[in-house]
Short mmCIF file of C-alpha atoms in Angstrom, two decimals:
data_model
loop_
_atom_site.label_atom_id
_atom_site.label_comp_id
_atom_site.label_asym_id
_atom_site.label_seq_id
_atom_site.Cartn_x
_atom_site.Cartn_y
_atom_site.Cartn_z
CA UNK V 1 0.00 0.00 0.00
CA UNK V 2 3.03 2.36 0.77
CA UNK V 3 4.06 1.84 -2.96
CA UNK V 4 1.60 2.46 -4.57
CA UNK V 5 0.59 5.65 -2.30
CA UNK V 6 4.93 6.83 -3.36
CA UNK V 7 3.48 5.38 -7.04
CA UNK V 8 0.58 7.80 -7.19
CA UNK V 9 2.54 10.97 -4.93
CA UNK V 10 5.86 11.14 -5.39
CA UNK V 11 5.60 12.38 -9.17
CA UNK V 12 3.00 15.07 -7.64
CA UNK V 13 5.20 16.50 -4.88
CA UNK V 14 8.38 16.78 -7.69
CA UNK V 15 5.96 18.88 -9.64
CA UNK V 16 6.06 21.62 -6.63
CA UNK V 17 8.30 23.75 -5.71
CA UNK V 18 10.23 21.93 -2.57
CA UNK V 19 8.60 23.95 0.24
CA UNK V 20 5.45 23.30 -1.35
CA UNK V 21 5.80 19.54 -1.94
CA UNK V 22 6.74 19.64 1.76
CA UNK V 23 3.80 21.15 2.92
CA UNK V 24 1.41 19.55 1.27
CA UNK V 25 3.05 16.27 2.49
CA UNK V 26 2.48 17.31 6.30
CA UNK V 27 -1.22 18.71 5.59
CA UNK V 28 -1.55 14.75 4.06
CA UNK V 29 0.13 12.58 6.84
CA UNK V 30 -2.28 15.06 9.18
CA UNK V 31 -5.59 14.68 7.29
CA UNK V 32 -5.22 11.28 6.24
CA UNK V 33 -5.25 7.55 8.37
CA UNK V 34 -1.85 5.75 7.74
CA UNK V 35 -1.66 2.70 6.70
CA UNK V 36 0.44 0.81 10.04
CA UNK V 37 3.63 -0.86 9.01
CA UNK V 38 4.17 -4.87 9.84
CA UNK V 39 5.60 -5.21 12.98
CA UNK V 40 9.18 -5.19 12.81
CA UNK V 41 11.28 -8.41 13.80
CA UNK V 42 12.68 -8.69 16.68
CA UNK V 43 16.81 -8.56 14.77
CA UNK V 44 16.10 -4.91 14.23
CA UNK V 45 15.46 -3.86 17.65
CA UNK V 46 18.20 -1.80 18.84
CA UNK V 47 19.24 0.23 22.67
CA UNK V 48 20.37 3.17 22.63
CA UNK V 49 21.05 5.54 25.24
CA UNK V 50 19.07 3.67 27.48
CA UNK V 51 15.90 3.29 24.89
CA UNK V 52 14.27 0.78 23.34
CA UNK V 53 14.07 1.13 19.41
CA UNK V 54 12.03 -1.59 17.63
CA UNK V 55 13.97 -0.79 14.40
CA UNK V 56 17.06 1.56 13.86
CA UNK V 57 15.79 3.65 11.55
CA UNK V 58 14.70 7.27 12.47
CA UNK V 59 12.99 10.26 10.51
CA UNK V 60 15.53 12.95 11.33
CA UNK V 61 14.98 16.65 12.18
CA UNK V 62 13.80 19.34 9.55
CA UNK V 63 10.74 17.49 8.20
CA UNK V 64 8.25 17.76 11.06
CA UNK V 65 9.58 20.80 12.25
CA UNK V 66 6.63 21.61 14.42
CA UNK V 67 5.47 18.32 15.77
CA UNK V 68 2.61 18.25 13.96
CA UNK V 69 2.59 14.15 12.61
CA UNK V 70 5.02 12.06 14.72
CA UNK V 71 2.72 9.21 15.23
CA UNK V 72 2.06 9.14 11.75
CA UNK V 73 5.71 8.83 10.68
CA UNK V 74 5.69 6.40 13.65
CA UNK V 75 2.79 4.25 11.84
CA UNK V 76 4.53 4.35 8.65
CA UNK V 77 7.78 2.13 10.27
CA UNK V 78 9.88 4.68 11.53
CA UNK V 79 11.27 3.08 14.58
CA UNK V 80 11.60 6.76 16.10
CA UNK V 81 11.25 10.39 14.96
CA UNK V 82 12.74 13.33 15.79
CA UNK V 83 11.13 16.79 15.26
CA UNK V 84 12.57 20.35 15.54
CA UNK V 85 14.36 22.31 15.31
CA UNK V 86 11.79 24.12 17.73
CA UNK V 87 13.38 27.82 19.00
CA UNK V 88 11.52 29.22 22.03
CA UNK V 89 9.99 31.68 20.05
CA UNK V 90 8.15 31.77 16.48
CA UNK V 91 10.54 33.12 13.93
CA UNK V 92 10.12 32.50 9.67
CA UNK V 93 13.39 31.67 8.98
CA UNK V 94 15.38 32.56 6.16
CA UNK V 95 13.78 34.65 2.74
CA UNK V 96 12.42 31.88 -0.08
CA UNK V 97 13.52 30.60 -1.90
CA UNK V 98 15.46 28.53 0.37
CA UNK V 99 15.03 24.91 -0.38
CA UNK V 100 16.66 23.73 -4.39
CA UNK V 101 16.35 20.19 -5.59
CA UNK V 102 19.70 18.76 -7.59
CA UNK V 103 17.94 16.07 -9.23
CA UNK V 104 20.85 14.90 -11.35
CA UNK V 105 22.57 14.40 -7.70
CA UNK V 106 19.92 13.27 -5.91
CA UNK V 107 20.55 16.14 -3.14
CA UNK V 108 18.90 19.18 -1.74
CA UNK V 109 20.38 22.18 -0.82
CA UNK V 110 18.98 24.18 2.27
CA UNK V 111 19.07 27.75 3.61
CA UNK V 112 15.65 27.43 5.92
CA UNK V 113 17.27 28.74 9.25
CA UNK V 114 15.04 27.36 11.83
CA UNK V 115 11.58 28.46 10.62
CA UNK V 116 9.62 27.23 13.40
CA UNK V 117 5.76 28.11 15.15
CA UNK V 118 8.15 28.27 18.68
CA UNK V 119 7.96 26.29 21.53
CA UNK V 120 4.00 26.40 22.58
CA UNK V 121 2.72 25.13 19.16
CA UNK V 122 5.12 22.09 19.40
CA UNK V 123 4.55 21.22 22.70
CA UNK V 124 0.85 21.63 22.26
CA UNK V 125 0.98 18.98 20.29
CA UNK V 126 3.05 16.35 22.08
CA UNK V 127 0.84 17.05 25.23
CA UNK V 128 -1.72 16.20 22.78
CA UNK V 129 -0.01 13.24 21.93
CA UNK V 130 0.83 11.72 25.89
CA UNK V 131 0.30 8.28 26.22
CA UNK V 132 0.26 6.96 23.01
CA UNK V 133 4.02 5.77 23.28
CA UNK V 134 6.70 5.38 20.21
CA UNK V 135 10.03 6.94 20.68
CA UNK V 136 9.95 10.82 19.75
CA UNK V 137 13.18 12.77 19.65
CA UNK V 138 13.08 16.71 20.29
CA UNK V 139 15.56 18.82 18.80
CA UNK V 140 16.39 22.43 19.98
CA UNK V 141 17.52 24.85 18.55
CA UNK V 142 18.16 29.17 19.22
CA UNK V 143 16.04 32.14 18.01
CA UNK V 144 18.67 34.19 15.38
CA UNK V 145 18.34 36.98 17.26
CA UNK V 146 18.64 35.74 20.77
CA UNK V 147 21.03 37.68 22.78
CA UNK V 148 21.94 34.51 25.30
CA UNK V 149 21.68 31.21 22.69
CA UNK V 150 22.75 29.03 25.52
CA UNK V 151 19.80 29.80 27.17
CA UNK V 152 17.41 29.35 24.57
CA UNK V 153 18.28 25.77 25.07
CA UNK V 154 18.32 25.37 28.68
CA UNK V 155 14.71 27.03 28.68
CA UNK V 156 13.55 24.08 26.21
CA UNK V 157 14.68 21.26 28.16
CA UNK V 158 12.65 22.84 30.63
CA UNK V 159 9.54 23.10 29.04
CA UNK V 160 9.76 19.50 27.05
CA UNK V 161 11.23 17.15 29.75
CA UNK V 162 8.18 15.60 30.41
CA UNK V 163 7.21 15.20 26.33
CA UNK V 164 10.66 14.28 25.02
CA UNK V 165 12.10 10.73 24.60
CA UNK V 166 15.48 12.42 24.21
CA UNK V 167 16.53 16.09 23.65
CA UNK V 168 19.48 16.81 20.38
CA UNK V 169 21.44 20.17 21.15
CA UNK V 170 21.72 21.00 17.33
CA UNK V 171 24.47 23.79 17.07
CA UNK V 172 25.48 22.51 13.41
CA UNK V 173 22.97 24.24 11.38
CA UNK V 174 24.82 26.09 8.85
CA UNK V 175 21.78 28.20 8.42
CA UNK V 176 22.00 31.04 11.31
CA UNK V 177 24.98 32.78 11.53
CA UNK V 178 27.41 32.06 14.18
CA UNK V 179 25.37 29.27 15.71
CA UNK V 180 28.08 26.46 14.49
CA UNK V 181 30.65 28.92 16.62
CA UNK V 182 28.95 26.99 19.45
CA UNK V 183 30.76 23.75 18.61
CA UNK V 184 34.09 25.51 19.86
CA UNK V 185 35.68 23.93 22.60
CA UNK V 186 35.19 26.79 25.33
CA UNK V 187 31.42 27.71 23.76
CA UNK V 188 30.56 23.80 23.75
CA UNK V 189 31.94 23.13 27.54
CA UNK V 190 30.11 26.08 28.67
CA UNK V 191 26.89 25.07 26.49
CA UNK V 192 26.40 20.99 27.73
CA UNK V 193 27.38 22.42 31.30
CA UNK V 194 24.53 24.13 31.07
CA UNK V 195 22.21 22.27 29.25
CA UNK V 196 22.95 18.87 31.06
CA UNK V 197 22.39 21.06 34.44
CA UNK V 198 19.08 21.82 33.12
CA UNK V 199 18.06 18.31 32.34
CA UNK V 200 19.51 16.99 35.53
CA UNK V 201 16.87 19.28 37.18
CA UNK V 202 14.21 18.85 34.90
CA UNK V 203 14.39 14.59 35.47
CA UNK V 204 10.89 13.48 35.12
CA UNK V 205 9.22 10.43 36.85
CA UNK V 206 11.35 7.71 34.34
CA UNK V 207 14.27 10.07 35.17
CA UNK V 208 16.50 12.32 33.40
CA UNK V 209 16.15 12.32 29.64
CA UNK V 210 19.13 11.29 27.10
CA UNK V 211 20.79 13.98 25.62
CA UNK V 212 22.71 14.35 22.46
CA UNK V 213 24.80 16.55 20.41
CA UNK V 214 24.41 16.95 16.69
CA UNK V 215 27.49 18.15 14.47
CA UNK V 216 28.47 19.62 11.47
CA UNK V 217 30.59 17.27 8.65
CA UNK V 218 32.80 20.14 8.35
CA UNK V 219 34.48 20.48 11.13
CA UNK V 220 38.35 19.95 10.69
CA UNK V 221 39.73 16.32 12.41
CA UNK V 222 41.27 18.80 15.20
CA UNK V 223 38.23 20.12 15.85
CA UNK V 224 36.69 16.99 15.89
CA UNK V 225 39.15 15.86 18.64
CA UNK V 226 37.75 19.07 21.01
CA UNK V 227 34.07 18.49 20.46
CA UNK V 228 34.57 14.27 21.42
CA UNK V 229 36.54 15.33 23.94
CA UNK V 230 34.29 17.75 25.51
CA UNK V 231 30.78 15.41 25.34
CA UNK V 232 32.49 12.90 26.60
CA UNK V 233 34.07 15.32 29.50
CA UNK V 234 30.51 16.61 30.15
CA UNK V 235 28.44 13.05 29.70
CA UNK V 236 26.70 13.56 26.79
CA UNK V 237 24.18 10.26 25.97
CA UNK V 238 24.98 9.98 22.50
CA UNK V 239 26.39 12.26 19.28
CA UNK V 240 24.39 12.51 16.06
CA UNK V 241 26.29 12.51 12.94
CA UNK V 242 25.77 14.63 10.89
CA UNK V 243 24.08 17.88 9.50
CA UNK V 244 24.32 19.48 6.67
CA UNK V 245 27.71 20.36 4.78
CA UNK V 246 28.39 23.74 3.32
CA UNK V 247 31.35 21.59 1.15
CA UNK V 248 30.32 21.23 -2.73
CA UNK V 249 31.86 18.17 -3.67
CA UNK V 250 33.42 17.84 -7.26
CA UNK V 251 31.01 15.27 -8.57
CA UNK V 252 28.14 17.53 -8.42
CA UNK V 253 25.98 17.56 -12.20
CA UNK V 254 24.01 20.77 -11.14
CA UNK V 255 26.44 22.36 -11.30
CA UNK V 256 23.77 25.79 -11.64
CA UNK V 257 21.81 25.21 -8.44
CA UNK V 258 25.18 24.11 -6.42
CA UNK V 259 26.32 27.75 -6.19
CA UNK V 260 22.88 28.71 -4.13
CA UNK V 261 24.00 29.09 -0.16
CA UNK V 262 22.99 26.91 2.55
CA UNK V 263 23.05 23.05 3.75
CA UNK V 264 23.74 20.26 1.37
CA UNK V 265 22.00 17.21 2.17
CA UNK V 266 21.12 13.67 0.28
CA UNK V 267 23.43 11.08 -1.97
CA UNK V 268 25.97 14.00 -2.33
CA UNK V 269 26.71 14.22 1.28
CA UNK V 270 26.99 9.75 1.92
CA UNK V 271 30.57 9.52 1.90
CA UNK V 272 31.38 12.58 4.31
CA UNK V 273 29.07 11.92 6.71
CA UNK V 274 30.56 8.48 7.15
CA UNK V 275 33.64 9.64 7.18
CA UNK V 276 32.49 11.57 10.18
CA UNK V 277 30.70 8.78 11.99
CA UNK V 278 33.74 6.45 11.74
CA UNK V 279 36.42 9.29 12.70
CA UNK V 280 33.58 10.14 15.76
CA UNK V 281 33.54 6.35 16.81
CA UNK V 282 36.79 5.38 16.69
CA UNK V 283 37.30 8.88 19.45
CA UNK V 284 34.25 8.30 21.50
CA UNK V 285 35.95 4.70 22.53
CA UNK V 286 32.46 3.35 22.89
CA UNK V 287 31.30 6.28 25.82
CA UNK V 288 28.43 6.64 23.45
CA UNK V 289 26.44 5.50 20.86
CA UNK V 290 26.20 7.77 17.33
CA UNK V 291 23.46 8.15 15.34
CA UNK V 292 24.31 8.46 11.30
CA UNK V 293 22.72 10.65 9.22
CA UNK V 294 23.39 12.12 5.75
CA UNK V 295 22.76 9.98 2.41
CA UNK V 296 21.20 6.89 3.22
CA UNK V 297 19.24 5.92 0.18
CA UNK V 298 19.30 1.86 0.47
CA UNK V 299 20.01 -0.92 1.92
CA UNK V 300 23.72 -0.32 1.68
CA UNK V 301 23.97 2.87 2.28
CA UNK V 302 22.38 2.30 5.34
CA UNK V 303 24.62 -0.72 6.94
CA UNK V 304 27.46 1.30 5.68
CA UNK V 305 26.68 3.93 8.63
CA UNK V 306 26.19 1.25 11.15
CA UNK V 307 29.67 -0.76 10.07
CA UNK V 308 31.35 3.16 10.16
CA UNK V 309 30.21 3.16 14.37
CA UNK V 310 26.27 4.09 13.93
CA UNK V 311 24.01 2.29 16.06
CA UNK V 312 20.59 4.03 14.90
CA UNK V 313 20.33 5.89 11.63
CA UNK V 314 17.98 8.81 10.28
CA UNK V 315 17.10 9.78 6.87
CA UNK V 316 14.91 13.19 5.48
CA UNK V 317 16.76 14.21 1.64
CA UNK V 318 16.55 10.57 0.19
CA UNK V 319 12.57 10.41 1.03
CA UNK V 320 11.93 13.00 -1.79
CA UNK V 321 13.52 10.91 -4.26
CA UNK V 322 12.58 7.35 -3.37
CA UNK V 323 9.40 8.09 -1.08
CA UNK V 324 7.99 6.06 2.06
CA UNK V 325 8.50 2.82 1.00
CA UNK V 326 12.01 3.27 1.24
CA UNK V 327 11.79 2.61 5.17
CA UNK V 328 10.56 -1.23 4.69
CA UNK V 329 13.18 -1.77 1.71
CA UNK V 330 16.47 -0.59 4.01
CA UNK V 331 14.66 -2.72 6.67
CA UNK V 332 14.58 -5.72 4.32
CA UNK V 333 17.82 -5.25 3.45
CA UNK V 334 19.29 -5.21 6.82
CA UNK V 335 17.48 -8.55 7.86
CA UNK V 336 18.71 -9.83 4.68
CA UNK V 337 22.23 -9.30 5.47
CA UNK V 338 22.40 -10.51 8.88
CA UNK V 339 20.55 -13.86 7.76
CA UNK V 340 23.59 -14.37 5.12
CA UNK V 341 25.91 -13.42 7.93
CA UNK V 342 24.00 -15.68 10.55
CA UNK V 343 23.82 -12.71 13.54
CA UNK V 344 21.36 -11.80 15.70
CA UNK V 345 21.50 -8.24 15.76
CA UNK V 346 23.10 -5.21 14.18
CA UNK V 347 25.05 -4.24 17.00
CA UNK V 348 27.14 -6.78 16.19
CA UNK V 349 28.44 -5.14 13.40
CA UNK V 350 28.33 -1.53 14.79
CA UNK V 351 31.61 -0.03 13.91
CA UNK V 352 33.24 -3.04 12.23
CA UNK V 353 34.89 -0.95 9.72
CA UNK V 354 35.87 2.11 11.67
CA UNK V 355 39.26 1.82 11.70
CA UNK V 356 39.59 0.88 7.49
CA UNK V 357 37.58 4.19 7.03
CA UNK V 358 39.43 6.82 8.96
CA UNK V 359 42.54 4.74 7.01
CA UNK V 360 40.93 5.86 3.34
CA UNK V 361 41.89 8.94 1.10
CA UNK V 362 39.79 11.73 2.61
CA UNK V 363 36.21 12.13 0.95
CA UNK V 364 36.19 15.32 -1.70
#
């Protein structure tokens, strides 16, 4: 039923502009009943930072920005979602256009910069939502022109504790100026101090809830070594890897549309983004568990995350180009492979080829 609702859809949405097409998919996932996905088997179920995932696989920030369908994502075999960015207050984000397709690449390019309702929309509708269960991520993110960003996101984990499954401090948005500055060692220490302090006080009845910290792929390997070093000085849960890249690699086709400013996302950004997770892993020295992100369009794609040090995945850009059904087909294709390879679970091969990758030519 999922393929033949991407069948009859997907060639629709291209039609729009991007925003549009993006739109009109959260007005349908809110207006219509979702099919439920089989349940998934039990090979797939994965713990992370002290969750319970009944599949890796995660809808990652930027496509329900304002909370308004996690249970339908949930329905449709995400095995979590996270929404966000939310800022604490309403803000439009960034002039449009601000969202390009690269067809030829299978990518998108972004510029949104946190367009969001603000805090009391979103958590509207998770109280809304209490009760119903499913694993639901919140990412937070800083008004542009907030005079004390830190803050911003200590105020959030206030006001979502008791909603949130976990909480992502995203400081790797490309798209408002000087927020990546946050990923500096001195900013960041001062930054998970804080936040951390705030969830530590905010612990709800099933305690205090994981946090994680979501980087940029373009951070230098030095860098790298502060921003590992820090998390796992302050205790961060668990790193997501990563955002966006601001890096045009030389393969691109649209060559036209590559020139327009902001995030690029999709196929383009696969091999960077593992290089990332595998350089991350092989630092962390298993203090935490990473989350991939960035290019996972199959099958393979995905289990090359996981054997680069993932242990839960997310995907957004590769949805516009290969539609829902593309959750059940990675999922296949994960079972598949650890039939052939007679394991029991994936976290068997998190990581396996973390060391060969940071050994490799770097990505351009």
């Amino acid at each position: 039923m999922i393929r033949a609702f991407d069948h009859l859809t997907l060639p629709l949405l291209r039609k729009l502009d991007p925003e549009g097409a993006h739109r009109l998919a959260i007005k349908g996932l809110r207006s219509f009943p979702m099919p439920r996905a089989k349940t998934d088997s039990p090979k797939l179920a994965t713990r992370a930072f002290g969750l319970d995932f009944p599949n890796p696989i995660g809808m990652a920030a930027g496509f329900d920005k304002n909370a308004e369908v996690p249970d339908a994502l949930l329905r449709l075999g995400f095995g979590y979602v996270e929404v966000g960015s939310i800022t604490p207050l309403p803000q439009p984000g960034n002039p449009k256009p601000r969202m390009f397709r690269l067809e030829e690449d299978a990518g998108i390019i972004n510029r949104m910069g946190f367009n969001s309702e603000g805090a009391e929309v979103a958590l509207r509708h998770l109280n809304a939502r209490r009760g119903r269960g499913g694993i639901i991520g919140v990412n937070l993110g800083a008004n542009k022109d907030s005079e004390d960003r830190t803050g911003d996101y200590v105020k959030l984990i206030g006001l979502f504790a008791p909603v949130a499954s976990y909480f992502t401090v995203n400081v790797s948005s490309p798209n408002t100026p000087g927020l990546r500055n946050l990923q500096q060692a001195s900013a960041l220490d001062d930054l998970l101090a804080r936040v951390i302090d705030a969830r530590n006080r905010a612990r709800t009845e099933t305690g205090a809830v994981p946090l994680l910290l979501k980087i940029a792929p373009d951070l230098t390997l030095s860098e790298l070594d502060d921003v590992v070093h820090v998390a796992r000085a302050r205790g961060v849960d668990g790193m997501i890897v990563s955002n966006t890249t601001l890096a045009r690699p030389d393969t691109l086709r649209e060559r036209g549309l590559a020139l327009e400013q902001g995030g690029l996302s999709g196929r383009p950004l696969l091999r960077l983004s593992t290089r990332m997770v595998a350089e991350t892993y092989v630092r962390a020295e298993g203090a935490f568990p990473l989350i991939g992100v960035g290019g996972i369009d199959s099958g393979g794609a995905a289990l090359m995350k996981i054997r680069a040090g993932a242990s839960l995945i997310q995907l957004y850009s590769s949805l516009v180009y290969k539609g829902l059904g593309l959750v059940e087909a990675i999922k296949t294709d994960l079972l598949s492979t650890l039939r052939r390879t007679g394991r029991e679970s994936l976290s068997e091969i998190v990581g396996a080829d973390a060391a060969m990758i940071t050994a490799e030519d770097w990505p351009v």
